[in-house]
Coordinates of C-alpha atoms in Angstrom, one line a residue:
M1 CA 46.8 2.3 128.3
H2 CA 47.0 -0.2 131.3
E3 CA 50.7 -2.4 130.6
S4 CA 50.8 -5.6 131.7
V5 CA 54.5 -6.3 134.6
P6 CA 55.9 -8.4 131.3
E7 CA 55.9 -5.3 129.0
R8 CA 57.6 -3.2 131.6
L9 CA 60.3 -5.6 131.7
N10 CA 60.4 -5.9 127.9
R11 CA 61.2 -2.3 128.3
V12 CA 63.9 -2.8 131.0
S13 CA 67.5 -2.8 129.5
L14 CA 69.2 -5.6 129.5
R15 CA 72.6 -3.8 131.6
T16 CA 69.4 -3.0 134.2
K17 CA 68.1 -6.3 134.7
I18 CA 71.5 -8.1 135.0
T19 CA 72.3 -6.1 137.9
G20 CA 69.3 -6.5 139.3
V21 CA 69.0 -9.9 138.8
T22 CA 72.5 -10.4 140.7
V23 CA 71.5 -8.1 142.8
L24 CA 68.4 -10.4 144.0
M25 CA 70.6 -13.2 144.3
L26 CA 73.1 -11.8 146.6
T27 CA 70.1 -10.9 149.0
L28 CA 68.6 -14.3 148.9
G29 CA 71.6 -15.8 149.6
L30 CA 72.7 -13.6 152.1
L31 CA 68.7 -13.7 154.0
V32 CA 69.1 -17.7 153.2
S33 CA 72.9 -18.1 155.1
G34 CA 71.8 -15.5 157.8
I35 CA 68.7 -17.1 158.5
G36 CA 70.1 -21.0 158.6
T37 CA 73.0 -19.3 160.7
A38 CA 71.3 -17.7 163.5
A39 CA 69.0 -20.3 164.3
M40 CA 72.0 -23.0 164.4
L41 CA 74.1 -20.8 166.0
R42 CA 71.0 -19.8 168.5
N43 CA 70.4 -23.9 168.9
Y44 CA 74.3 -24.5 169.6
V45 CA 74.4 -21.5 172.1
E46 CA 71.7 -22.5 174.3
Q47 CA 73.0 -26.6 174.8
Q48 CA 76.0 -24.8 175.8
V49 CA 73.4 -22.8 178.4
D50 CA 71.9 -26.0 178.8
G51 CA 74.4 -28.2 180.0
R52 CA 75.7 -26.0 182.2
L53 CA 72.1 -25.3 183.9
Q54 CA 71.8 -29.4 184.3
T55 CA 75.8 -29.0 186.2
V56 CA 74.4 -27.0 188.3
A57 CA 71.0 -28.7 189.2
Q58 CA 71.7 -31.8 189.4
G59 CA 75.2 -30.8 191.2
D60 CA 75.7 -29.7 195.1
L61 CA 73.6 -26.9 195.2
N62 CA 75.7 -26.2 199.0
P63 CA 76.9 -22.7 197.5
F64 CA 73.7 -21.5 197.6
F65 CA 72.4 -22.5 201.1
D66 CA 73.9 -22.5 204.8
S67 CA 73.8 -26.8 205.6
D68 CA 74.7 -25.9 208.8
S69 CA 71.7 -23.8 209.7
A70 CA 69.7 -26.2 212.4
S71 CA 66.1 -23.6 211.2
T72 CA 63.6 -26.0 209.3
T73 CA 63.7 -23.7 206.0
P74 CA 67.0 -23.2 204.2
E75 CA 68.8 -20.3 204.6
V76 CA 70.3 -18.4 201.8
R77 CA 74.1 -18.0 201.7
S78 CA 75.5 -13.9 201.7
D79 CA 77.7 -15.1 198.6
A80 CA 74.8 -16.8 197.0
A81 CA 72.9 -13.3 195.7
N82 CA 75.2 -12.2 193.2
S83 CA 75.3 -15.2 190.9
N84 CA 74.2 -15.6 187.4
Y85 CA 71.9 -18.5 188.6
F86 CA 68.4 -18.2 190.2
V87 CA 67.5 -20.7 192.5
A88 CA 64.6 -21.6 195.0
A89 CA 63.7 -24.2 197.2
F90 CA 60.1 -25.4 197.5
D91 CA 58.1 -27.8 200.8
G92 CA 56.3 -30.4 200.0
D93 CA 53.1 -28.7 199.1
G94 CA 54.9 -26.0 197.0
K95 CA 55.4 -23.4 198.3
L96 CA 58.3 -21.1 197.8
L97 CA 60.3 -21.1 201.0
T98 CA 63.2 -18.9 200.1
S99 CA 65.9 -17.5 197.1
N100 CA 69.1 -16.4 196.3
W101 CA 67.4 -13.4 194.1
Q102 CA 65.2 -11.7 197.0
S103 CA 67.4 -8.6 197.4
K104 CA 66.3 -8.1 193.1
K105 CA 63.2 -5.9 192.1
H106 CA 60.4 -8.3 191.7
T107 CA 60.2 -7.8 187.5
E108 CA 63.9 -9.3 187.5
V109 CA 63.0 -12.8 188.7
P110 CA 61.3 -14.9 187.1
I111 CA 57.3 -15.7 187.6
I112 CA 58.0 -19.0 189.0
P113 CA 54.6 -21.6 189.2
R114 CA 53.1 -22.9 192.2
M115 CA 54.6 -26.7 191.9
S116 CA 53.7 -29.7 194.4
L117 CA 56.9 -32.7 194.8
A118 CA 54.2 -35.1 192.8
T119 CA 55.0 -32.3 189.8
A120 CA 58.7 -31.6 190.7
Y121 CA 58.8 -35.6 189.9
V122 CA 57.5 -35.8 187.6
I123 CA 58.7 -33.1 185.7
R124 CA 62.5 -32.9 186.8
G125 CA 65.8 -33.2 184.5
S126 CA 63.9 -31.2 181.9
I127 CA 64.6 -27.7 180.7
Q128 CA 61.8 -25.4 181.4
H129 CA 61.1 -21.8 180.3
L130 CA 59.9 -19.4 182.7
H131 CA 59.6 -15.6 181.6
D132 CA 60.0 -12.5 184.0
A133 CA 57.6 -9.2 184.0
T134 CA 59.6 -7.5 180.9
G135 CA 59.7 -11.4 179.3
T136 CA 62.8 -12.4 179.6
D137 CA 63.2 -16.0 179.1
Y138 CA 64.3 -18.2 181.9
H139 CA 66.2 -21.4 181.2
A140 CA 64.9 -23.5 184.5
M141 CA 65.6 -26.9 185.9
V142 CA 63.8 -28.7 188.8
V143 CA 65.6 -31.2 191.6
P144 CA 64.3 -32.9 194.7
I145 CA 66.5 -32.0 197.8
S146 CA 66.6 -32.1 201.6
I147 CA 64.7 -29.4 203.3
S148 CA 65.6 -30.2 207.1
E149 CA 67.5 -32.4 209.2
T150 CA 64.1 -34.7 209.6
G151 CA 65.0 -35.4 206.6
A152 CA 61.9 -33.4 204.5
N153 CA 61.3 -33.4 201.5
G154 CA 61.3 -30.4 198.9
T155 CA 62.2 -29.3 195.3
A156 CA 64.7 -26.8 194.2
L157 CA 64.6 -24.9 191.1
V158 CA 67.3 -23.7 189.5
A159 CA 67.0 -21.0 186.1
I160 CA 69.6 -18.8 184.3
S161 CA 68.6 -16.1 182.3
M162 CA 68.8 -16.3 178.8
R163 CA 69.6 -12.5 178.2
E164 CA 73.3 -12.7 177.6
T165 CA 72.5 -15.4 174.3
D166 CA 69.8 -12.7 173.5
N167 CA 72.6 -10.2 173.4
I168 CA 74.4 -12.3 171.1
M169 CA 72.5 -13.3 168.9
T170 CA 71.5 -9.3 168.4
T171 CA 75.5 -8.9 167.9
Y172 CA 75.5 -11.8 165.5
L173 CA 72.1 -10.3 163.1
S174 CA 73.4 -6.7 163.7
I175 CA 77.2 -7.4 162.0
F176 CA 76.0 -9.9 159.7
F177 CA 73.1 -7.4 158.4
G178 CA 75.7 -4.3 157.9
F179 CA 78.6 -7.0 156.1
G180 CA 75.5 -8.1 154.3
V181 CA 74.0 -4.4 153.0
G182 CA 77.6 -4.4 152.5
V183 CA 78.1 -6.6 149.9
V184 CA 74.8 -6.5 148.4
I185 CA 75.5 -2.4 147.1
L186 CA 79.1 -3.5 146.7
G187 CA 78.2 -6.3 144.5
G188 CA 75.7 -4.8 142.5
L189 CA 78.2 -2.2 142.3
I190 CA 81.0 -4.5 140.7
T191 CA 78.2 -6.2 138.4
R192 CA 77.2 -2.6 137.1
M193 CA 80.6 -2.0 135.9
L194 CA 81.6 -5.2 134.5
V195 CA 78.4 -5.5 132.8
T196 CA 78.9 -2.5 131.3
T197 CA 82.1 -3.2 130.2
T198 CA 80.9 -6.7 128.9
F199 CA 78.8 -4.8 126.7
A200 CA 80.9 -2.5 125.8
P201 CA 81.1 -3.8 122.1
L202 CA 77.2 -4.6 121.5
R203 CA 76.9 -0.9 121.8
E204 CA 79.4 -0.7 119.0
V205 CA 77.1 -2.9 117.3
E206 CA 74.3 -0.8 117.9
Q207 CA 76.3 2.0 116.6
T208 CA 77.7 -0.4 113.1
A209 CA 74.3 -1.7 112.6
A210 CA 73.0 2.0 112.7
A211 CA 75.5 3.1 110.2
I212 CA 75.0 -0.1 108.9
A213 CA 71.2 1.2 108.2
D214 CA 71.8 4.4 106.9
G215 CA 73.7 3.0 104.4
D216 CA 77.6 2.8 105.1
F217 CA 77.8 -0.7 104.2
S218 CA 81.7 -0.1 104.6
Q219 CA 81.3 -0.4 108.9
R220 CA 83.0 -3.4 110.1
L221 CA 83.0 -4.6 114.2
G222 CA 85.6 -4.8 115.6
G223 CA 87.7 -4.7 119.0
A224 CA 86.3 -7.4 121.3
T225 CA 88.1 -10.5 122.2
P226 CA 87.6 -13.5 119.3
N227 CA 87.3 -16.4 122.2
T228 CA 84.3 -14.7 123.8
E229 CA 80.9 -14.6 123.0
V230 CA 80.4 -11.1 122.3
G231 CA 83.9 -11.7 119.9
R232 CA 82.3 -14.6 118.3
L233 CA 79.1 -12.4 117.9
N234 CA 80.9 -9.8 115.7
R235 CA 82.6 -12.7 113.5
S236 CA 79.9 -14.2 112.4
L237 CA 78.5 -10.4 111.8
N238 CA 81.3 -9.5 110.2
T239 CA 81.0 -12.2 108.1
M240 CA 77.4 -11.3 107.5
L241 CA 78.7 -7.8 106.8
N242 CA 81.2 -9.0 104.7
R243 CA 78.9 -11.1 102.1
I244 CA 75.8 -8.7 102.1
D245 CA 78.2 -6.3 100.6
R246 CA 79.2 -8.5 98.1
A247 CA 76.1 -9.5 97.0
F248 CA 74.8 -6.0 96.9
K249 CA 77.8 -5.2 94.2
D250 CA 77.6 -8.5 93.0
R251 CA 73.7 -7.3 92.5
A252 CA 75.0 -3.7 91.6
R253 CA 77.1 -5.0 88.7
S254 CA 74.4 -7.6 87.4
I255 CA 71.8 -4.9 87.1
E256 CA 74.9 -2.3 85.1
Q257 CA 75.6 -5.2 83.1
M258 CA 72.3 -6.6 82.3
R259 CA 71.4 -2.9 81.4
R260 CA 74.7 -3.0 79.2
F261 CA 73.0 -6.4 78.2
V262 CA 70.0 -4.9 77.0
G263 CA 71.4 -1.9 75.7
D264 CA 74.2 -4.0 73.5
A265 CA 71.4 -6.7 72.7
S266 CA 68.7 -3.7 71.5
H267 CA 72.1 -1.9 69.4
E268 CA 72.3 -5.3 67.6
L269 CA 69.5 -5.7 66.9
R270 CA 68.6 -1.9 66.1
T271 CA 70.8 -2.3 63.1
P272 CA 69.8 -5.0 61.2
L273 CA 65.9 -4.1 61.7
V274 CA 66.9 -0.9 60.1
S275 CA 68.4 -2.5 57.0
V276 CA 65.3 -4.3 56.6
R277 CA 63.0 -1.6 57.3
G278 CA 65.1 0.3 54.6
Y279 CA 64.6 -1.5 52.2
A280 CA 61.1 -2.8 52.5
E281 CA 60.2 1.3 52.2
L282 CA 62.5 1.2 49.3
Y283 CA 60.8 -1.4 47.6
R284 CA 57.1 0.3 49.0
M285 CA 58.2 3.5 47.9
G286 CA 58.3 1.8 44.3
A287 CA 62.2 3.1 44.5
L288 CA 63.5 -0.2 43.0
Q289 CA 62.2 -0.9 39.7
T290 CA 65.3 -3.1 37.8
P291 CA 64.7 -7.2 38.9
E292 CA 68.8 -6.8 39.6
E293 CA 67.6 -3.9 42.4
I294 CA 65.6 -6.0 43.9
G295 CA 67.2 -9.5 44.0
Q296 CA 69.7 -7.2 45.6
A297 CA 67.7 -6.2 48.3
M298 CA 66.3 -8.9 48.4
E299 CA 69.8 -10.8 48.8
R300 CA 70.4 -7.4 51.8
I301 CA 67.1 -8.0 53.7
E302 CA 68.2 -12.2 53.9
K303 CA 71.6 -11.7 54.9
E304 CA 70.1 -8.9 58.1
A305 CA 67.2 -11.6 58.9
I306 CA 70.5 -14.5 58.6
R307 CA 72.4 -12.2 61.3
M308 CA 70.0 -11.7 63.1
G309 CA 68.7 -14.8 63.9
G310 CA 72.3 -15.9 64.6
L311 CA 72.1 -13.6 67.4
V312 CA 68.9 -14.4 68.8
E313 CA 69.7 -18.0 68.4
D314 CA 72.9 -16.7 70.4
L315 CA 70.5 -14.5 72.7
L316 CA 68.1 -17.4 73.8
S317 CA 71.7 -20.2 74.6
L318 CA 72.4 -17.1 77.2
A319 CA 69.1 -17.2 78.7
R320 CA 68.6 -20.8 79.3
L321 CA 72.2 -20.8 80.9
D322 CA 71.2 -18.4 82.7
E323 CA 67.7 -20.7 83.8
A324 CA 69.9 -23.2 85.4
Q325 CA 67.8 -25.5 83.2
P326 CA 69.3 -29.7 84.0
L327 CA 71.9 -30.7 81.2
A328 CA 71.3 -33.9 79.6
L329 CA 75.0 -35.6 81.3
T330 CA 76.2 -39.1 79.3
P331 CA 79.6 -39.8 79.3
V332 CA 81.2 -37.7 76.0
D333 CA 84.9 -38.5 74.6
L334 CA 86.3 -35.9 73.8
V335 CA 88.7 -37.1 70.4
P336 CA 84.9 -37.5 68.6
L337 CA 84.0 -34.7 69.1
A338 CA 87.2 -32.8 68.4
R339 CA 87.2 -34.8 65.0
D340 CA 83.8 -34.1 64.2
A341 CA 84.8 -30.1 65.0
A342 CA 87.7 -30.0 62.9
L343 CA 85.5 -31.7 60.0
D344 CA 83.2 -29.1 60.3
A345 CA 86.2 -26.2 60.1
M346 CA 87.5 -27.2 57.2
A347 CA 84.9 -27.4 55.0
S348 CA 83.7 -24.0 56.0
S349 CA 87.6 -23.2 55.4
P350 CA 88.9 -25.3 52.6
D351 CA 91.7 -23.2 52.6
R352 CA 92.8 -24.1 56.3
A353 CA 94.9 -27.3 58.0
V354 CA 93.2 -28.4 61.1
T355 CA 95.5 -30.8 63.1
V356 CA 93.9 -32.6 65.9
V357 CA 96.5 -33.9 68.8
V358 CA 94.9 -36.9 71.1
P359 CA 95.7 -39.7 72.8
P360 CA 95.1 -43.5 71.3
T361 CA 92.9 -45.4 72.5
E362 CA 92.3 -47.8 69.3
D363 CA 94.5 -49.7 66.8
T364 CA 92.8 -47.9 64.2
D365 CA 92.7 -44.3 63.3
L366 CA 90.0 -41.7 63.6
F367 CA 89.8 -41.4 60.3
G368 CA 89.6 -45.3 59.4
G369 CA 92.8 -46.4 58.5
E370 CA 95.5 -48.0 60.1
L371 CA 98.1 -46.9 62.4
T372 CA 101.8 -46.6 61.2
P373 CA 104.6 -46.8 63.1
Q374 CA 106.7 -44.2 61.2
L375 CA 106.3 -40.1 61.0
T376 CA 103.8 -39.2 58.3
T377 CA 102.2 -35.9 57.4
S378 CA 98.7 -36.4 55.4
T379 CA 97.1 -32.8 54.1
V380 CA 95.4 -33.0 51.1
G381 CA 94.0 -29.7 49.2
A382 CA 94.0 -28.7 45.2
Q383 CA 96.2 -25.4 45.7
N384 CA 97.4 -25.5 49.1
S385 CA 99.2 -28.4 51.0
T386 CA 100.8 -28.4 54.6
G387 CA 103.4 -30.1 57.2
P388 CA 103.1 -29.9 60.3
I389 CA 102.9 -26.9 61.8
A390 CA 106.1 -25.1 63.7
F391 CA 103.8 -25.6 67.5
A392 CA 103.0 -29.1 66.4
G393 CA 106.7 -29.8 65.4
A394 CA 107.7 -28.0 69.2
T395 CA 104.9 -29.7 70.9
L396 CA 106.0 -33.0 69.3
A397 CA 109.6 -32.8 70.1
R398 CA 109.5 -32.9 73.7
L399 CA 107.0 -36.8 73.1
R400 CA 109.0 -39.9 72.6
G401 CA 107.5 -42.1 70.9
R402 CA 105.6 -40.5 69.3
R403 CA 103.1 -41.2 66.1
Y404 CA 100.8 -39.7 63.5
R405 CA 97.6 -41.1 62.2
R406 CA 97.1 -42.1 58.6
V407 CA 94.4 -40.3 56.8
D408 CA 92.5 -42.9 54.8
A409 CA 93.7 -42.9 51.3
E410 CA 90.6 -42.4 49.6
A411 CA 89.3 -39.3 52.1
V412 CA 92.9 -37.9 51.2
A413 CA 92.4 -38.5 47.0
S414 CA 88.7 -37.0 47.1
G415 CA 90.6 -33.4 48.5
T416 CA 87.7 -32.5 51.3
I417 CA 89.9 -33.3 54.1
V418 CA 92.4 -30.5 54.8
A419 CA 93.5 -32.0 58.7
S420 CA 96.4 -33.9 60.1
V421 CA 95.6 -36.1 62.8
M422 CA 98.2 -36.7 65.3
S423 CA 98.6 -38.7 68.7
T424 CA 100.7 -38.5 72.2
I425 CA 101.8 -41.4 74.2
E426 CA 99.2 -40.6 76.6
T427 CA 96.5 -43.6 77.2
Q428 CA 94.1 -42.9 79.1
P429 CA 90.4 -42.1 77.1
A430 CA 89.2 -38.2 77.5
I431 CA 86.1 -39.0 78.5
V432 CA 83.6 -36.0 81.0
S433 CA 80.4 -36.2 82.2
A434 CA 79.1 -33.5 79.9
D435 CA 76.2 -32.6 77.3
E436 CA 76.8 -33.7 74.2
N437 CA 75.3 -30.7 72.6
K438 CA 76.2 -27.8 74.4
V439 CA 80.0 -29.1 74.7
R440 CA 79.8 -29.3 70.3
Q441 CA 78.5 -25.4 70.2
M442 CA 81.7 -24.4 72.7
L443 CA 83.9 -25.8 69.9
T444 CA 82.6 -24.8 67.4
N445 CA 82.0 -21.0 69.2
L446 CA 85.6 -21.4 69.9
L447 CA 86.9 -22.6 66.1
G448 CA 84.2 -19.7 64.8
N449 CA 86.4 -17.4 66.8
A450 CA 89.9 -18.9 66.0
M451 CA 88.6 -18.7 62.5
R452 CA 87.6 -15.6 62.5
Y453 CA 90.9 -13.7 64.1
S454 CA 93.5 -15.6 62.9
P455 CA 94.7 -14.6 59.2
S456 CA 92.6 -17.0 56.2
G457 CA 95.1 -20.0 55.6
T458 CA 96.8 -20.1 58.4
P459 CA 96.5 -23.7 60.6
I460 CA 94.7 -24.3 63.8
E461 CA 95.0 -27.3 66.2
I462 CA 92.7 -28.9 68.8
A463 CA 94.9 -30.9 71.5
V464 CA 93.0 -33.8 73.5
R465 CA 94.9 -34.5 76.3
V466 CA 94.5 -35.5 80.3
D467 CA 96.5 -34.0 83.3
A468 CA 99.0 -35.3 84.8
D469 CA 96.5 -35.7 88.3
G470 CA 94.3 -37.8 86.3
E471 CA 91.3 -35.9 87.2
R472 CA 90.5 -33.3 84.6
A473 CA 90.6 -33.3 80.5
V474 CA 92.0 -31.0 78.4
L475 CA 90.5 -29.4 75.1
S476 CA 93.3 -26.4 73.4
I477 CA 92.4 -24.0 70.3
I478 CA 95.2 -22.8 69.0
D479 CA 95.7 -20.7 66.5
H480 CA 98.3 -18.6 65.0
G481 CA 96.8 -15.0 64.6
E482 CA 98.0 -11.4 66.7
G483 CA 96.8 -13.0 69.7
I484 CA 95.1 -11.8 72.5
P485 CA 96.7 -8.4 73.9
P486 CA 96.9 -9.6 78.1
Q487 CA 94.9 -6.9 79.6
I488 CA 91.9 -7.3 77.4
R489 CA 91.7 -11.8 78.0
E490 CA 89.8 -11.3 81.1
K491 CA 87.7 -8.9 79.2
I492 CA 86.7 -11.5 75.9
F493 CA 84.1 -14.0 78.2
Q494 CA 81.9 -10.8 78.9
R495 CA 78.5 -9.8 77.1
F496 CA 79.2 -8.0 73.9
W497 CA 81.6 -7.3 74.4
R498 CA 84.9 -6.5 71.8
A499 CA 88.1 -5.6 71.2
D500 CA 86.8 -3.4 68.4
T501 CA 84.2 -1.0 70.3
S502 CA 82.2 0.3 66.6
R503 CA 81.2 -3.2 65.9
A504 CA 81.8 -3.2 62.2
R505 CA 80.1 -6.5 60.6
E506 CA 83.8 -6.7 59.0
T507 CA 85.8 -6.6 62.7
G508 CA 83.4 -9.8 63.6
G509 CA 80.1 -11.0 65.7
S510 CA 78.6 -9.7 68.2
G511 CA 80.7 -10.9 71.1
L512 CA 78.6 -13.4 72.2
G513 CA 80.4 -16.6 70.9
L514 CA 82.9 -16.4 74.1
A515 CA 80.3 -15.7 76.6
I516 CA 78.3 -18.6 75.7
V517 CA 82.0 -20.7 75.9
S518 CA 82.5 -19.5 79.3
S519 CA 79.0 -20.3 80.1
I520 CA 78.6 -23.7 79.5
V521 CA 82.2 -24.7 80.6
A522 CA 80.8 -23.2 84.1
A523 CA 77.7 -25.1 84.1
H524 CA 80.5 -28.5 83.2
N525 CA 82.1 -27.3 86.5
G526 CA 85.2 -26.7 84.0
T527 CA 87.3 -23.8 83.7
V528 CA 88.3 -21.7 80.6
E529 CA 91.3 -19.4 80.0
V530 CA 93.6 -17.7 76.8
D531 CA 97.0 -17.9 77.0
E532 CA 99.8 -16.4 74.0
T533 CA 100.8 -19.3 71.7
P534 CA 104.2 -19.8 71.2
G535 CA 105.3 -17.9 68.2
G536 CA 102.1 -15.6 67.9
G537 CA 98.4 -16.1 68.1
A538 CA 96.2 -17.2 70.9
T539 CA 95.4 -20.9 72.5
F540 CA 92.0 -21.5 74.4
R541 CA 92.4 -24.1 76.6
V542 CA 89.0 -25.8 78.7
S543 CA 89.4 -27.9 81.4
L544 CA 87.0 -30.1 82.8
P545 CA 87.3 -32.9 84.9
L546 CA 86.5 -36.6 84.0
A547 CA 83.9 -38.7 84.3
S548 CA 85.1 -40.3 86.9
S549 CA 86.3 -37.4 88.7
P550 CA 84.4 -36.1 92.0
S551 CA 84.5 -33.2 91.2
A552 CA 82.7 -33.9 87.7
P553 CA 78.8 -32.5 87.6
Q554 CA 76.0 -34.9 89.3
A555 CA 73.1 -32.2 89.0
I556 CA 73.8 -29.4 86.4
S557 CA 72.8 -26.1 87.5
A558 CA 74.1 -23.4 85.0
P559 CA 76.2 -20.5 86.8
A560 CA 74.5 -16.6 86.9

């Protein structure tokens, strides 16, 4: 198939193209400079020759003719025959009388046209061009002369050969051509060498790309100077390769997590489904005879359905967070949310004392009571009554000007509140830009985790404060159970991860609660971490940007 010129050029390597362009530009540059220099040099040499010719022609011609001769025809002097100038005398009718080159061959003498005296007067002073039989150029000038003592007028023609000028130009062009060819060849070789050396890193790029195409994503580029084009290209490619490699690793990790997620979800859902199916088959087969047996089976089916429903709700929450749906952002004060979470926790576990440590923002206490300057502890419980726990006491001991908020007397008398609400000397409100429902869900999960993994009856604290920089609100859930070993603190926020791999119902939930907490916190541009509680237990610390902080979420998108 016939290929066009652009297609053929596209098949030529870049090194060959650059070398060819360099040689072509050198050749064109030398040709232009050589032709221009030769033209200017020839013009200069001809001007010098014409100047000398004009000086001789318009000067004294006695060195060429014998002025003492009494003849009517001028006689040429004997020593003028070897002169470089050709001198000829003509009468008034243009007839050649004599010349100084009579002894030379006729082929070496310029051909002289017949000129009348009138013609000589017209062209005198101007340079004329003559040629001999071999084509050699002569520059000539015509001047009037007196050819006899009687006063007869004639003309004299003085000419000089341009053979010497031609020889000079030929020698110059030969030397220039030789040096030009050498410069072009040397320039081509040097260009090829430099291009080959410069493009050596590009060959490394090609080899690295081929290795990456074969599946070796650990390959990286190096060896080029960073401030060169190839060096910057290598740096950009290395950055791209690092991101691609990280993306592939993240993808592989995500696939592995998804497989584990699906397997864990299937396992968690299979257990209640098997229980429901088993009781249904027992009922269908007539194995449940008495109303007590049927009631017990229905109770077990209901509990398994509730458990399965809670698991499905958790999975749905995680799926919605993964979909990056926008959150309903509003200014949210964490103190009322902490109070509500404490009330909910106490309603489900009346034997626990839940303490809320909050900054004072009003002159009324959270439950409607007035602030009192003295230190008091309000606890309610028919069988159980506790004061400030050791951790809260250690915290308050480091603060000055501390005071408690008094719990409403009617709430105390009713026996429904088992909490003491404390306040510190901080004054900046902990208001964040967040989705209130999501924050409530986060608090519920953290409190549920604290109550599940701490002994029954042990106290729990909810601390709300603003950090020293005034940029973030810190919400801490503090329990006093067995704590979390350091080696698994980063794993507890993974989906379906539990310290007890047997997944017995008695040891806890399905392992999705803290994963939901992590996703909600990340969706609000916050962080969550777990530390050891002084004296034993775990402290979950959630940090969220304040509504006035530049890092507060604007258009929320949930993390992947």
